[in-house]
Amino acid sequence: PFSKYNTYRKMRIISHRANLNGPSENYSEFKILKVLKMGFDIEIDVRCDSNRLWVGHDHPDFLLPKDVTSNDMISRIWFHAKDPASVEMLPEHALVFCHADDDFVIVSGDKRIVWLHPKFNSQIDDLVASGSISPGRTTVLDVAGHPRIDPEKFVEKGHRFMGVCTDWPIDWLQFFVSNLQKNFKASK
């Protein structure tokens, strides 16, 4: 009874820019550390300015906290590099990617991971059915910046992504926990 949900409870839930309950422009060192301490992965925009790493989507907002690149948290941070110099400044084993309008990009790190562009959200079912996209243990679906998406849609369709980048990570976590509990009760 747990087969479908065992796969999903291992899905990495990636908080887009430290958001927990929807899009927000409030981006801070405190929020980054809070999201990581809650157990979520996180996607952050980084850029180099004056030979230092900064966090910020359109411009450098604040310095990247040094402790996130020097301890175990780095394996849960997905760095969206905004310039080539920022890539050079990050540790080799960091998860780093960059995209503009590409359909997908490859994330650097210990293994090859495919990060799908958010523009695919409205077409995801057709693309999976056609074989153009093959969800799996190395594919991240980026649903950030789009309206609230019901996680049930992906479970019902059988899409098994390695991770999902979302502005609504609490929704995804609650969905998985709720369905695990339902299936556990049903199996008794």
CSV table of C-alpha atoms in Angstrom, one decimal:
chain,number,residue,atom,x,y,z
A,1,PRO,CA,0.0,0.0,0.0
A,2,PHE,CA,2.9,2.4,0.5
A,3,SER,CA,4.7,2.0,-2.9
A,4,LYS,CA,3.4,5.2,-4.5
A,5,TYR,CA,4.0,7.3,-1.4
A,6,ASN,CA,7.3,5.8,-0.4
A,7,THR,CA,8.7,7.2,-3.6
A,8,TYR,CA,7.3,10.7,-2.9
A,9,ARG,CA,8.4,10.9,0.7
A,10,LYS,CA,11.9,10.8,-0.6
A,11,MET,CA,11.3,13.7,-3.0
A,12,ARG,CA,13.4,16.7,-2.2
A,13,ILE,CA,11.3,19.7,-1.5
A,14,ILE,CA,13.2,22.8,-2.6
A,15,SER,CA,12.1,26.1,-1.2
A,16,HIS,CA,12.4,28.8,-3.9
A,17,ARG,CA,14.3,31.8,-2.4
A,18,ALA,CA,13.5,30.7,1.2
A,19,ASN,CA,9.7,31.0,0.6
A,20,LEU,CA,7.5,28.7,2.8
A,21,ASN,CA,3.9,29.7,2.1
A,22,GLY,CA,3.9,31.5,-1.2
A,23,PRO,CA,6.1,34.0,-3.2
A,24,SER,CA,7.7,36.8,-1.2
A,25,GLU,CA,10.3,39.4,-1.9
A,26,ASN,CA,11.6,39.2,1.7
A,27,TYR,CA,14.9,37.4,1.2
A,28,SER,CA,17.3,37.3,4.2
A,29,GLU,CA,20.1,35.3,5.8
A,30,PHE,CA,17.7,34.5,8.6
A,31,LYS,CA,15.1,33.1,6.3
A,32,ILE,CA,17.7,31.0,4.5
A,33,LEU,CA,18.9,29.4,7.7
A,34,LYS,CA,15.4,29.0,9.0
A,35,VAL,CA,14.3,27.0,5.9
A,36,LEU,CA,17.4,24.8,6.1
A,37,LYS,CA,16.9,24.1,9.8
A,38,MET,CA,13.3,23.1,9.0
A,39,GLY,CA,14.7,20.4,6.8
A,40,PHE,CA,13.9,21.7,3.4
A,41,ASP,CA,16.4,22.2,0.5
A,42,ILE,CA,16.6,25.7,-0.8
A,43,GLU,CA,17.2,27.5,-4.1
A,44,ILE,CA,19.0,30.8,-3.9
A,45,ASP,CA,20.4,33.3,-6.4
A,46,VAL,CA,24.0,34.1,-6.0
A,47,ARG,CA,26.3,36.6,-7.7
A,48,CYS,CA,29.8,37.8,-7.4
A,49,ASP,CA,30.6,41.5,-6.5
A,50,SER,CA,33.9,42.8,-5.3
A,51,ASN,CA,35.2,39.2,-5.1
A,52,ARG,CA,32.6,38.2,-2.6
A,53,LEU,CA,29.5,36.0,-3.0
A,54,TRP,CA,26.2,37.8,-2.6
A,55,VAL,CA,22.6,36.6,-2.5
A,56,GLY,CA,20.1,38.4,-4.7
A,57,HIS,CA,18.0,37.9,-7.8
A,58,ASP,CA,18.5,41.2,-9.6
A,59,HIS,CA,21.3,42.7,-7.6
A,60,PRO,CA,23.5,41.8,-4.6
A,61,ASP,CA,21.2,42.1,-1.5
A,62,PHE,CA,23.3,40.6,1.2
A,63,LEU,CA,26.5,38.5,1.6
A,64,LEU,CA,26.1,34.7,1.4
A,65,PRO,CA,26.4,33.4,4.9
A,66,LYS,CA,29.8,31.6,5.1
A,67,ASP,CA,28.5,28.8,7.3
A,68,VAL,CA,26.2,27.5,4.5
A,69,THR,CA,29.2,26.7,2.2
A,70,SER,CA,31.4,25.2,4.9
A,71,ASN,CA,29.2,22.6,6.5
A,72,ASP,CA,26.6,19.9,5.8
A,73,MET,CA,24.0,22.4,4.7
A,74,ILE,CA,25.6,22.9,1.3
A,75,SER,CA,24.3,19.5,0.0
A,76,ARG,CA,20.8,21.0,0.4
A,77,ILE,CA,21.4,24.4,-1.3
A,78,TRP,CA,20.8,24.8,-5.0
A,79,PHE,CA,22.8,27.8,-6.2
A,80,HIS,CA,21.3,29.6,-9.2
A,81,ALA,CA,24.5,31.4,-10.4
A,82,LYS,CA,23.8,34.8,-11.9
A,83,ASP,CA,27.4,35.3,-13.3
A,84,PRO,CA,30.4,33.1,-14.1
A,85,ALA,CA,32.5,34.5,-11.3
A,86,SER,CA,30.0,33.2,-8.7
A,87,VAL,CA,30.4,29.6,-10.1
A,88,GLU,CA,34.2,29.9,-9.6
A,89,MET,CA,33.7,31.0,-6.0
A,90,LEU,CA,31.5,28.1,-4.9
A,91,PRO,CA,32.9,24.8,-3.7
A,92,GLU,CA,33.3,22.2,-6.5
A,93,HIS,CA,30.7,19.8,-4.9
A,94,ALA,CA,28.0,22.5,-4.7
A,95,LEU,CA,24.8,22.1,-6.6
A,96,VAL,CA,25.1,25.0,-9.2
A,97,PHE,CA,23.0,25.8,-12.2
A,98,CYS,CA,22.0,28.7,-14.4
A,99,HIS,CA,19.2,29.2,-16.9
A,100,ALA,CA,17.4,31.9,-18.8
A,101,ASP,CA,15.1,30.5,-21.4
A,102,ASP,CA,16.6,27.1,-21.8
A,103,ASP,CA,14.2,24.1,-21.6
A,104,PHE,CA,16.4,22.5,-19.0
A,105,VAL,CA,19.9,22.8,-17.5
A,106,ILE,CA,22.3,20.4,-15.9
A,107,VAL,CA,23.1,21.0,-12.3
A,108,SER,CA,26.8,20.6,-11.4
A,109,GLY,CA,27.8,18.6,-8.4
A,110,ASP,CA,28.5,14.9,-7.6
A,111,LYS,CA,26.0,13.6,-10.2
A,112,ARG,CA,24.2,14.9,-13.2
A,113,ILE,CA,20.8,16.4,-12.3
A,114,VAL,CA,18.4,17.8,-14.9
A,115,TRP,CA,16.6,21.0,-13.7
A,116,LEU,CA,13.4,21.7,-15.8
A,117,HIS,CA,12.5,25.2,-16.7
A,118,PRO,CA,9.3,26.6,-15.1
A,119,LYS,CA,7.8,27.3,-18.5
A,120,PHE,CA,7.0,23.5,-18.7
A,121,ASN,CA,4.4,23.6,-15.9
A,122,SER,CA,1.4,24.0,-18.1
A,123,GLN,CA,2.6,21.2,-20.5
A,124,ILE,CA,4.1,18.7,-18.0
A,125,ASP,CA,1.5,16.0,-18.5
A,126,ASP,CA,1.8,16.1,-22.3
A,127,LEU,CA,5.6,16.1,-22.2
A,128,VAL,CA,5.8,13.2,-19.9
A,129,ALA,CA,3.2,11.2,-21.9
A,130,SER,CA,5.1,11.9,-25.1
A,131,GLY,CA,8.5,10.8,-23.6
A,132,SER,CA,10.0,14.3,-24.1
A,133,ILE,CA,10.5,14.5,-20.3
A,134,SER,CA,11.3,11.5,-18.3
A,135,PRO,CA,10.8,12.2,-14.6
A,136,GLY,CA,13.1,10.3,-12.4
A,137,ARG,CA,15.6,10.2,-9.6
A,138,THR,CA,17.7,12.9,-11.4
A,139,THR,CA,15.0,15.4,-12.5
A,140,VAL,CA,13.9,18.5,-10.6
A,141,LEU,CA,10.7,20.2,-11.6
A,142,ASP,CA,10.7,23.9,-11.0
A,143,VAL,CA,7.2,25.2,-10.3
A,144,ALA,CA,8.3,28.4,-8.6
A,145,GLY,CA,6.9,31.7,-9.7
A,146,HIS,CA,3.7,30.1,-10.8
A,147,PRO,CA,0.3,30.0,-9.2
A,148,ARG,CA,-0.2,27.5,-6.3
A,149,ILE,CA,0.1,24.0,-7.6
A,150,ASP,CA,-1.7,21.0,-6.1
A,151,PRO,CA,0.9,18.3,-5.4
A,152,GLU,CA,-1.9,15.7,-5.9
A,153,LYS,CA,-1.7,16.4,-9.7
A,154,PHE,CA,1.8,14.9,-9.8
A,155,VAL,CA,1.1,12.0,-7.6
A,156,GLU,CA,-2.1,11.0,-9.5
A,157,LYS,CA,-0.3,11.1,-12.8
A,158,GLY,CA,2.6,9.0,-11.4
A,159,HIS,CA,5.3,11.6,-12.0
A,160,ARG,CA,8.3,10.7,-9.9
A,161,PHE,CA,10.6,13.7,-9.8
A,162,MET,CA,13.8,13.7,-7.7
A,163,GLY,CA,12.7,17.1,-6.4
A,164,VAL,CA,10.4,20.0,-6.8
A,165,CYS,CA,11.3,23.7,-6.4
A,166,THR,CA,8.3,25.6,-5.1
A,167,ASP,CA,7.2,28.8,-3.4
A,168,TRP,CA,4.9,26.5,-1.4
A,169,PRO,CA,7.1,23.9,0.3
A,170,ILE,CA,4.8,23.6,3.3
A,171,ASP,CA,1.9,22.5,1.0
A,172,TRP,CA,4.1,19.8,-0.5
A,173,LEU,CA,5.3,18.5,2.9
A,174,GLN,CA,1.8,18.5,4.3
A,175,PHE,CA,0.5,16.6,1.3
A,176,PHE,CA,3.1,13.9,1.6
A,177,VAL,CA,2.7,13.5,5.4
A,178,SER,CA,-1.1,13.4,5.1
A,179,ASN,CA,-1.1,10.8,2.4
A,180,LEU,CA,1.5,8.6,4.3
A,181,GLN,CA,-0.8,8.8,7.3
A,182,LYS,CA,-3.9,7.8,5.3
A,183,ASN,CA,-2.1,4.9,3.7
A,184,PHE,CA,-0.8,3.7,7.0
A,185,LYS,CA,-4.3,3.8,8.6
A,186,ALA,CA,-5.7,2.0,5.5
A,187,SER,CA,-3.1,-0.8,5.8
A,188,LYS,CA,-4.0,-1.7,9.4
